[in-house]
Coordinates of C-alpha atoms in Angstrom, one line a residue:
Chain A
M1 CA 14.4 -13.1 14.2
N2 CA 17.5 -12.1 12.3
R3 CA 18.0 -12.3 8.6
K4 CA 19.9 -15.7 8.7
N5 CA 17.2 -17.3 10.8
I6 CA 14.5 -16.2 8.4
L7 CA 16.4 -17.6 5.4
T8 CA 17.1 -20.9 7.2
L9 CA 13.5 -21.3 8.1
V10 CA 12.3 -20.6 4.6
M11 CA 14.8 -23.0 3.1
L12 CA 13.9 -25.8 5.6
V13 CA 10.2 -25.4 4.7
T14 CA 11.0 -25.6 1.1
L15 CA 13.3 -28.6 1.4
S16 CA 10.9 -30.4 3.6
A17 CA 8.3 -30.0 1.0
C18 CA 10.6 -31.7 -1.6
A19 CA 11.0 -34.7 0.8
S20 CA 7.3 -35.4 0.9
T21 CA 5.6 -38.1 -1.1
P22 CA 5.1 -36.8 -4.7
V23 CA 1.5 -36.0 -5.6
Q24 CA 0.3 -38.2 -8.5
P25 CA -1.2 -36.7 -11.6
W26 CA -4.6 -38.1 -10.8
E27 CA -4.6 -36.3 -7.5
K28 CA -4.2 -32.9 -8.9
G29 CA -7.8 -31.9 -9.6
V30 CA -7.9 -29.3 -6.8
L31 CA -4.5 -27.9 -7.8
A32 CA -5.7 -27.5 -11.4
N33 CA -8.2 -24.9 -10.2
P34 CA -7.0 -21.5 -11.6
D35 CA -7.6 -20.1 -8.1
M36 CA -4.7 -22.3 -6.9
A37 CA -2.2 -20.7 -9.3
P38 CA 0.3 -18.7 -7.3
E39 CA -0.6 -15.7 -9.5
S40 CA -4.4 -16.2 -9.7
S41 CA -5.3 -12.5 -10.0
P42 CA -2.6 -11.0 -12.2
L43 CA -4.4 -7.7 -12.8
T44 CA -5.1 -7.2 -9.1
S45 CA -1.4 -8.0 -8.4
S46 CA -0.1 -5.6 -10.9
L47 CA -2.3 -2.8 -9.6
D48 CA -1.3 -3.5 -6.0
D49 CA 2.4 -3.7 -7.0
H50 CA 2.2 -0.3 -8.6
I51 CA 0.6 1.3 -5.5
Y52 CA 3.2 -0.2 -3.2
F53 CA 6.0 0.6 -5.6
S54 CA 5.0 4.3 -5.5
K55 CA 4.4 4.5 -1.7
E56 CA 7.1 2.3 -0.1
G57 CA 10.8 1.9 -0.2
T58 CA 10.8 -1.8 -1.3
S59 CA 9.4 -3.4 -4.4
G60 CA 9.6 -6.8 -6.1
G61 CA 10.1 -10.1 -4.5
R62 CA 7.2 -11.9 -6.2
G63 CA 8.6 -10.8 -9.5
F64 CA 11.0 -8.3 -10.9
A65 CA 11.4 -5.1 -8.9
G66 CA 12.2 -3.2 -12.0
G67 CA 11.4 0.4 -12.5
G68 CA 8.9 1.5 -15.1
C69 CA 7.5 4.7 -13.7
G70 CA 8.7 8.0 -12.2
C71 CA 6.6 7.5 -9.2
N72 CA 9.4 6.4 -7.0
Chain W
M1 CA -6.6 -35.7 -18.0
K2 CA -7.8 -32.2 -18.6
N3 CA -7.1 -31.3 -15.0
F4 CA -3.6 -32.6 -15.2
K5 CA -3.0 -30.4 -18.2
N6 CA -4.5 -27.5 -16.4
L7 CA -2.1 -28.1 -13.5
S8 CA 0.7 -27.8 -15.9
V9 CA -0.7 -24.4 -16.9
A10 CA -1.2 -23.5 -13.3
L11 CA 2.5 -24.3 -12.6
A12 CA 3.4 -22.3 -15.6
G13 CA 1.5 -19.5 -13.9
A14 CA 3.6 -20.2 -10.7
T15 CA 6.7 -19.3 -12.6
A16 CA 5.1 -16.7 -14.8
C17 CA 4.5 -14.7 -11.7
L18 CA 8.2 -14.3 -11.6
S19 CA 8.2 -12.4 -14.8
G20 CA 6.6 -9.3 -13.4
V21 CA 4.6 -9.2 -16.6
A22 CA 1.2 -9.9 -15.0
N23 CA -0.6 -10.6 -18.2
V24 CA 1.4 -13.7 -18.8
S25 CA -0.5 -15.4 -16.0
A26 CA -3.8 -14.6 -17.7
A27 CA -2.9 -17.6 -19.9
E28 CA -3.5 -19.9 -17.0
T29 CA -7.2 -19.4 -17.0
L30 CA -7.7 -20.1 -20.7
D31 CA -9.2 -23.3 -21.8
K32 CA -6.5 -25.5 -23.1
N33 CA -8.2 -26.0 -26.4
D34 CA -9.4 -22.4 -26.8
F35 CA -7.3 -21.6 -29.9
G36 CA -8.0 -18.5 -31.9
N37 CA -10.0 -16.4 -29.4
W38 CA -8.7 -13.5 -27.4
D39 CA -9.3 -13.7 -23.7
I40 CA -9.9 -10.2 -22.5
K41 CA -9.7 -9.1 -18.9
S42 CA -9.9 -5.6 -17.5
A43 CA -9.7 -3.7 -14.2
I44 CA -9.9 -0.2 -13.0
L45 CA -8.5 1.2 -9.8
F46 CA -9.7 4.4 -8.1
Y47 CA -7.1 5.6 -5.6
N48 CA -7.7 8.5 -3.2
E49 CA -5.4 9.8 -0.5
S50 CA -6.7 12.2 2.0
D51 CA -5.8 15.7 0.8
R52 CA -3.0 14.3 -1.4
V53 CA -2.8 12.1 -4.5
Q54 CA -5.8 10.9 -6.5
A55 CA -5.3 8.3 -9.3
I56 CA -7.4 6.4 -11.8
E57 CA -5.8 3.4 -13.4
P58 CA -7.6 1.3 -16.0
V59 CA -5.8 -1.8 -17.3
I60 CA -6.8 -4.3 -19.9
T61 CA -5.1 -7.5 -21.0
A62 CA -5.7 -9.6 -24.1
T63 CA -4.3 -13.2 -24.2
K64 CA -4.5 -15.6 -27.1
Q65 CA -3.5 -19.2 -27.2
I66 CA -1.6 -19.7 -30.4
D67 CA -0.5 -23.3 -29.9
T68 CA -0.5 -26.0 -27.3
D69 CA 0.9 -24.4 -24.1
E70 CA 1.9 -21.3 -26.2
F71 CA 0.4 -18.0 -25.4
L72 CA 0.7 -14.4 -26.6
S73 CA -0.4 -11.6 -24.3
F74 CA -0.7 -7.8 -24.4
K75 CA -1.4 -5.4 -21.6
L76 CA -2.3 -1.7 -21.7
V77 CA -2.3 0.5 -18.6
V78 CA -3.3 4.1 -18.3
D79 CA -2.4 5.8 -15.1
S80 CA -3.7 9.3 -14.4
L81 CA -2.5 11.1 -11.3
T82 CA -3.5 14.4 -9.8
G83 CA -3.2 16.1 -6.4
A84 CA -0.4 17.0 -4.1
S85 CA 2.7 15.2 -2.9
A86 CA 4.9 15.8 0.2
S87 CA 7.9 17.7 -1.0
G88 CA 10.2 16.7 1.9
A89 CA 10.3 20.2 3.4
V90 CA 9.3 20.6 7.1
P91 CA 6.3 22.6 8.4
S92 CA 6.8 25.9 10.1
T93 CA 5.0 28.3 12.4
E94 CA 5.0 30.7 9.4
A95 CA 3.7 30.3 5.9
Q96 CA 6.3 29.1 3.5
T97 CA 6.6 29.8 -0.3
F98 CA 8.3 27.3 -2.6
S99 CA 9.1 27.3 -6.2
T100 CA 7.4 24.7 -8.4
P101 CA 9.7 22.2 -10.2
S102 CA 9.8 24.3 -13.3
G103 CA 11.0 27.3 -11.3
N104 CA 8.5 29.5 -13.2
D105 CA 5.8 29.5 -10.5
S106 CA 5.4 29.1 -6.8
Y107 CA 3.0 27.8 -4.1
T108 CA 2.5 28.7 -0.5
T109 CA 2.1 26.3 2.3
P110 CA 0.1 27.7 5.3
A111 CA 1.7 27.8 8.7
N112 CA 1.9 24.5 10.6
E113 CA 1.0 22.4 7.6
T114 CA 3.1 19.8 5.8
P115 CA 4.4 21.3 2.6
L116 CA 2.8 19.5 -0.3
D117 CA 3.7 20.2 -3.9
P118 CA 0.4 20.8 -5.6
T119 CA 1.7 20.5 -9.1
F120 CA 1.8 16.8 -8.9
F121 CA 0.0 15.4 -12.0
D122 CA 0.9 13.0 -14.7
T123 CA -0.6 10.5 -17.1
R124 CA 1.3 7.3 -17.8
Y125 CA 0.8 4.9 -20.6
A126 CA 2.3 1.5 -20.4
L127 CA 2.2 -1.3 -23.0
S128 CA 3.6 -4.7 -22.4
A129 CA 3.7 -7.9 -24.4
S130 CA 4.7 -11.4 -23.5
W131 CA 5.1 -14.7 -25.3
V132 CA 5.0 -18.0 -23.5
K133 CA 6.5 -20.8 -25.5
P134 CA 7.3 -24.4 -24.6
I135 CA 10.8 -25.4 -25.7
S136 CA 10.6 -29.0 -24.5
R137 CA 8.1 -31.2 -22.8
F138 CA 9.0 -29.9 -19.4
T139 CA 10.5 -26.5 -20.1
K140 CA 8.9 -23.2 -21.0
L141 CA 10.3 -19.9 -22.0
T142 CA 8.5 -16.6 -21.4
L143 CA 9.8 -13.5 -23.1
G144 CA 8.4 -10.1 -22.1
S145 CA 8.8 -6.5 -23.0
N146 CA 7.4 -3.3 -21.6
F147 CA 7.2 0.3 -22.7
S148 CA 6.0 2.9 -20.3
N149 CA 5.9 6.7 -21.0
E150 CA 4.8 9.7 -19.0
F151 CA 5.6 13.3 -19.8
D152 CA 8.9 13.3 -17.8
Y153 CA 9.7 9.6 -17.7
L154 CA 10.3 6.8 -20.2
S155 CA 11.0 3.2 -19.4
L156 CA 11.9 0.3 -21.6
S157 CA 12.4 -3.2 -20.4
S158 CA 12.8 -6.8 -21.5
S159 CA 12.7 -10.0 -19.6
A160 CA 13.2 -13.7 -20.1
L161 CA 12.1 -16.5 -17.8
L162 CA 12.9 -20.2 -18.1
A163 CA 10.8 -22.6 -16.1
H164 CA 11.5 -26.3 -15.9
D165 CA 9.2 -29.0 -14.3
I166 CA 10.8 -31.9 -12.5
N167 CA 9.7 -34.4 -9.9
N168 CA 6.7 -35.7 -11.8
R169 CA 5.7 -32.0 -12.4
N170 CA 5.5 -31.4 -8.6
T171 CA 8.4 -29.0 -8.7
T172 CA 9.0 -26.1 -11.0
L173 CA 12.5 -24.5 -11.1
S174 CA 12.8 -21.1 -12.7
I175 CA 15.2 -18.4 -13.5
G176 CA 14.3 -15.0 -14.8
V177 CA 16.3 -12.0 -15.9
S178 CA 15.0 -8.5 -16.6
A179 CA 16.8 -5.4 -17.9
A180 CA 15.2 -2.0 -17.7
F181 CA 16.4 1.3 -19.1
D182 CA 14.7 4.4 -17.8
T183 CA 15.1 8.1 -18.8
I184 CA 13.9 11.0 -16.7
D185 CA 13.4 14.3 -18.4
T186 CA 12.8 16.4 -15.3
V187 CA 10.5 19.4 -15.4
G188 CA 12.9 22.4 -15.2
G189 CA 16.0 20.1 -15.5
I190 CA 18.0 17.9 -13.2
P191 CA 18.7 19.8 -9.9
V192 CA 22.3 20.2 -8.6
A193 CA 22.9 18.0 -5.6
F194 CA 22.0 20.1 -2.5
G195 CA 21.6 23.2 -4.7
R196 CA 19.5 25.9 -3.0
Q197 CA 16.0 26.3 -4.3
L198 CA 15.6 29.9 -5.5
P199 CA 12.5 32.0 -5.7
E200 CA 10.3 31.7 -8.8
G201 CA 11.6 33.3 -11.9
Q202 CA 15.3 33.0 -10.9
E203 CA 17.5 30.4 -12.6
Q204 CA 17.4 27.3 -10.4
P205 CA 20.6 25.3 -9.9
R206 CA 20.5 22.7 -12.6
Q207 CA 23.0 20.2 -14.1
G208 CA 21.3 19.2 -17.3
E209 CA 17.9 18.4 -18.8
E210 CA 17.7 14.6 -18.4
D211 CA 19.4 11.6 -16.8
D212 CA 18.9 7.9 -16.9
K213 CA 19.2 4.6 -15.0
A214 CA 19.5 0.9 -15.7
V215 CA 18.0 -1.8 -13.6
I216 CA 18.9 -5.5 -13.8
D217 CA 16.8 -8.0 -12.0
V218 CA 17.5 -11.7 -11.5
V219 CA 14.9 -14.0 -9.9
L220 CA 15.4 -17.7 -9.0
G221 CA 12.3 -19.6 -8.0
V222 CA 11.0 -22.9 -6.8
T223 CA 7.3 -23.9 -6.9
Q224 CA 6.6 -27.0 -5.0
V225 CA 3.4 -29.0 -4.8
L226 CA 3.1 -29.9 -1.1
S227 CA 0.0 -32.0 -1.2
K228 CA -3.1 -32.5 -3.4
D229 CA -4.5 -29.2 -2.1
S230 CA -1.5 -27.0 -1.3
L231 CA 1.7 -25.6 -2.8
L232 CA 4.6 -23.4 -1.9
V233 CA 6.5 -20.8 -3.8
F234 CA 10.0 -19.7 -2.9
N235 CA 11.8 -16.9 -4.8
Y236 CA 15.1 -15.3 -4.3
S237 CA 15.6 -12.0 -6.2
F238 CA 18.5 -9.7 -6.8
S239 CA 18.2 -6.2 -8.2
Q240 CA 20.9 -3.9 -9.3
A241 CA 20.1 -0.3 -10.2
D242 CA 22.7 2.1 -11.6
G243 CA 22.3 5.7 -12.7
Y244 CA 20.1 8.6 -11.5
L245 CA 18.2 7.3 -8.4
T246 CA 17.5 10.7 -6.9
D247 CA 14.0 12.1 -6.9
P248 CA 14.5 15.5 -8.6
Y249 CA 11.2 16.8 -7.1
K250 CA 12.1 16.2 -3.5
V251 CA 13.8 18.8 -1.2
I252 CA 15.2 19.0 2.3
S253 CA 14.7 22.0 4.7
V254 CA 17.7 23.6 6.4
V255 CA 16.5 24.9 9.8
D256 CA 17.9 27.5 12.1
A257 CA 20.1 26.0 14.8
A258 CA 18.2 27.8 17.6
S259 CA 14.6 28.3 16.5
A260 CA 14.4 25.4 14.1
K261 CA 12.6 27.6 11.6
P262 CA 13.3 26.7 7.9
I263 CA 15.8 29.1 6.4
E264 CA 16.4 27.5 3.0
T265 CA 15.4 24.6 0.9
L266 CA 17.9 22.3 -0.8
Y267 CA 17.5 19.7 -3.5
E268 CA 18.1 16.1 -2.3
N269 CA 20.8 13.7 -3.6
R270 CA 20.8 9.8 -3.4
P271 CA 23.5 7.3 -4.3
D272 CA 23.8 6.4 -8.0
N273 CA 23.6 2.7 -7.4
R274 CA 21.4 0.4 -5.3
T275 CA 21.6 -3.4 -4.7
K276 CA 18.6 -5.2 -3.4
H277 CA 18.1 -8.8 -2.2
A278 CA 14.8 -10.3 -1.4
V279 CA 13.3 -13.6 -0.4
Y280 CA 9.6 -14.2 -1.1
T281 CA 7.6 -17.2 -0.1
Q282 CA 3.9 -17.9 -0.8
Y283 CA 1.7 -20.7 0.5
K284 CA -1.6 -21.6 -1.1
R285 CA -4.1 -24.1 0.3
N286 CA -7.5 -25.1 -0.7
F287 CA -9.9 -25.8 2.2
S288 CA -12.9 -27.4 0.6
G289 CA -13.1 -24.8 -2.1
N290 CA -12.0 -21.9 0.1
I291 CA -8.5 -20.8 -0.7
L292 CA -5.9 -19.4 1.6
D293 CA -3.2 -17.3 0.0
A294 CA -0.4 -16.3 2.4
S295 CA 2.9 -14.7 1.5
Y296 CA 5.9 -13.2 3.2
R297 CA 8.7 -11.1 1.8
Y298 CA 12.0 -10.0 3.4
S299 CA 14.0 -7.4 1.5
T300 CA 17.3 -5.7 2.2
D301 CA 19.4 -3.3 0.2
D302 CA 22.5 -1.2 0.4
F303 CA 20.4 2.0 0.9
G304 CA 20.0 0.5 4.4
I305 CA 16.3 -0.3 3.9
D306 CA 15.2 -3.6 5.4
S307 CA 11.6 -4.5 5.0
N308 CA 9.1 -7.2 6.0
T309 CA 5.8 -7.8 4.3
V310 CA 3.1 -10.2 5.2
D311 CA 0.1 -10.6 2.9
L312 CA -3.0 -12.7 3.7
R313 CA -6.0 -13.3 1.5
F314 CA -8.8 -15.8 1.9
K315 CA -11.2 -16.6 -0.8
Y316 CA -14.4 -17.7 0.9
R317 CA -16.9 -19.3 -1.4
L318 CA -20.5 -18.1 -0.7
N319 CA -21.9 -20.4 -3.3
E320 CA -20.9 -21.9 -6.6
Q321 CA -20.8 -18.6 -8.3
S322 CA -19.9 -15.9 -5.8
F323 CA -17.2 -15.3 -3.2
L324 CA -15.9 -13.0 -0.6
K325 CA -12.2 -12.3 -0.3
P326 CA -10.9 -10.5 2.8
H327 CA -7.3 -9.2 2.5
I328 CA -4.9 -7.9 5.1
R329 CA -1.3 -6.8 4.5
F330 CA 1.3 -5.6 7.0
Y331 CA 4.5 -3.9 5.9
S332 CA 7.4 -2.4 7.8
Q333 CA 10.7 -0.9 6.7
S334 CA 13.7 0.7 8.3
E335 CA 15.0 4.0 7.1
A336 CA 17.6 4.6 4.5
D337 CA 21.1 5.3 5.9
F338 CA 20.9 8.8 4.4
Y339 CA 17.4 9.6 5.4
T340 CA 17.2 12.9 7.3
P341 CA 14.0 14.8 7.9
F342 CA 15.9 18.2 7.9
F343 CA 19.4 19.7 8.2
V344 CA 20.3 21.9 11.1
D345 CA 22.0 24.9 9.6
G346 CA 25.8 24.3 9.3
S347 CA 25.4 20.5 8.8
Q348 CA 24.1 20.6 5.2
P349 CA 26.5 19.5 2.4
L350 CA 27.7 22.2 0.0
A351 CA 26.0 22.5 -3.3
N352 CA 27.4 20.2 -6.0
N353 CA 28.7 17.8 -3.3
S354 CA 27.4 14.7 -5.1
S355 CA 29.4 12.4 -2.9
S356 CA 27.1 13.2 0.1
F357 CA 23.7 11.7 0.2
A358 CA 20.5 12.8 1.9
T359 CA 16.8 12.6 1.4
A360 CA 13.8 13.7 3.4
D361 CA 11.4 11.6 1.3
Y362 CA 9.1 10.0 3.9
R363 CA 9.0 6.8 1.7
L364 CA 12.7 6.2 2.6
G365 CA 12.0 6.8 6.3
E366 CA 11.1 4.2 8.9
F367 CA 7.4 3.4 8.9
T368 CA 4.8 0.7 9.0
S369 CA 1.8 0.3 6.8
T370 CA -1.4 -1.7 6.9
T371 CA -3.9 -2.6 4.2
I372 CA -7.3 -4.0 5.0
G373 CA -9.7 -4.9 2.2
L374 CA -12.7 -6.9 1.2
E375 CA -13.6 -8.1 -2.3
Y376 CA -16.9 -9.5 -3.5
G377 CA -17.0 -11.3 -6.8
R378 CA -18.9 -13.6 -9.2
D379 CA -16.9 -16.3 -10.9
N380 CA -17.8 -19.5 -12.6
V381 CA -20.1 -17.4 -14.7
R382 CA -19.8 -16.3 -18.4
R383 CA -18.4 -12.9 -17.5
P384 CA -16.7 -12.9 -14.1
W385 CA -16.4 -9.7 -12.2
S386 CA -15.5 -8.5 -8.7
V387 CA -15.4 -5.3 -6.7
A388 CA -12.9 -4.6 -3.9
L389 CA -12.7 -1.8 -1.4
E390 CA -9.4 -1.4 0.5
Y391 CA -8.0 1.0 3.1
Y392 CA -4.3 1.7 3.3
V393 CA -2.6 3.6 6.2
Q394 CA 1.1 4.4 6.6
S395 CA 2.5 5.5 10.0
G396 CA 6.0 6.6 10.9
D397 CA 7.5 7.6 14.2
E398 CA 8.3 11.3 14.8
P399 CA 12.0 12.0 14.7
D400 CA 13.6 12.2 18.1
N401 CA 16.0 15.0 17.3
T402 CA 13.4 17.8 16.9
F403 CA 13.8 21.1 18.7
G404 CA 12.6 24.6 18.7
Q405 CA 9.4 25.1 16.6
L406 CA 9.8 21.6 15.1
A407 CA 9.2 20.0 18.5
N408 CA 5.6 21.1 18.0
Q409 CA 5.2 20.1 14.4
E410 CA 4.1 16.8 12.9
L411 CA 7.0 15.8 10.7
Y412 CA 5.7 12.3 9.9
P413 CA 1.9 12.6 9.4
D414 CA 0.0 9.4 8.7
V415 CA -0.8 8.9 5.0
D416 CA -4.0 7.0 4.3
A417 CA -5.8 6.1 1.1
V418 CA -9.0 4.5 0.0
M419 CA -8.9 2.2 -3.0
L420 CA -11.8 0.9 -5.1
R421 CA -11.0 -1.7 -7.7
I422 CA -13.3 -3.3 -10.2
N423 CA -12.3 -6.3 -12.3
F424 CA -14.3 -7.4 -15.3
D425 CA -13.6 -10.3 -17.7
Y426 CA -15.2 -10.2 -21.2

């Protein structure tokens, strides 16, 4: 799958989501669970990001790629 | 009503994850009316590569709610590294002696082994702060700053993230900007591009004591509630780095055109700017209390590195207070345009030729990596904790242009690591 196809697929999924029936406030009990936050384990994420930043050629995506250490 | 308010915080977390300041998101687990108390979370990572790097990295965050939907957070990280790191030089049928980065000492790599620089050690201290403040009923601003220091590296950064809820709070739009300024004060000084590494005690080819770089990141994000038990995150990110992007501690071997035996060692040189684009999408779904967290990232840059990352976690609830969370991650990248595992004598650039680029750093080569892990934890208790054990392995294909003695050497050995992580909330 080339780059353009991947982007198109992701955009379609995102846009199709916007077209669905809005979830009402009283239906959001499950979503309110902290486990459902996109970043539900920030410490774990930051440790993982640092490992992969120092071992691989790509960083960022979820958040800022940044710099911050001399490990890469 | 409380759940609705919590969702708003959860969505703030959705956008806060864009900030790259992880402690911001710690706010999302605070009770909405828990004014005045600090919420303290900690973790420690033990990282161990076979025969290479060992690291211990404790981290602690403190978050305080200072008003409705307004949070202040601090994070401290200490990162202690020891061990050996691949220098970029190729193995040989004979033992090889290399100068250390300072040029005042040397180390010898036995025959037929990958040269590892054994002087790899460092302790990094990083302190970050963030402030989440609502600026209207549906809009939040997150300001962050970060200071990180190690004996040869200093990094300062600031970030701002604006998140706006629309569509009955089912959609959060966000834009974030970060600027980082890093200074590297290389042990022994900044090497001359493709300068020849000289024996210990001699004056190494240097072009100054320190150099710097600036990195600007922009992240655009959409977080969309898909249903009452699922949501989707989509981010586009752009990153521009300018300045000194070379690794001053990495070298490239020049090998004899007939025997392929190393005859000299040169310092590498990379371009002084890099532009990256990435798309990241994350899907979370709750299945009767068990939570799927799946993400995909595609990244491309003008170094020539394209990468794909798939990350899957599933939090399986054993009972009300404990869980198991298996984790698997696949990563692959293409090699940088200027990656070369060695130079054949006669093809190497002249010293000081800073318009030519080459690196033998395996991290800029083509490889795949896999992470497999399992976490056990207790939550919904007064002091939640968890323990995770993960295994990471990185594998690259051997170059197809080897000859002579290099044809019998392993130029791209697997790198594997075991990681133990303990999280504890106070």
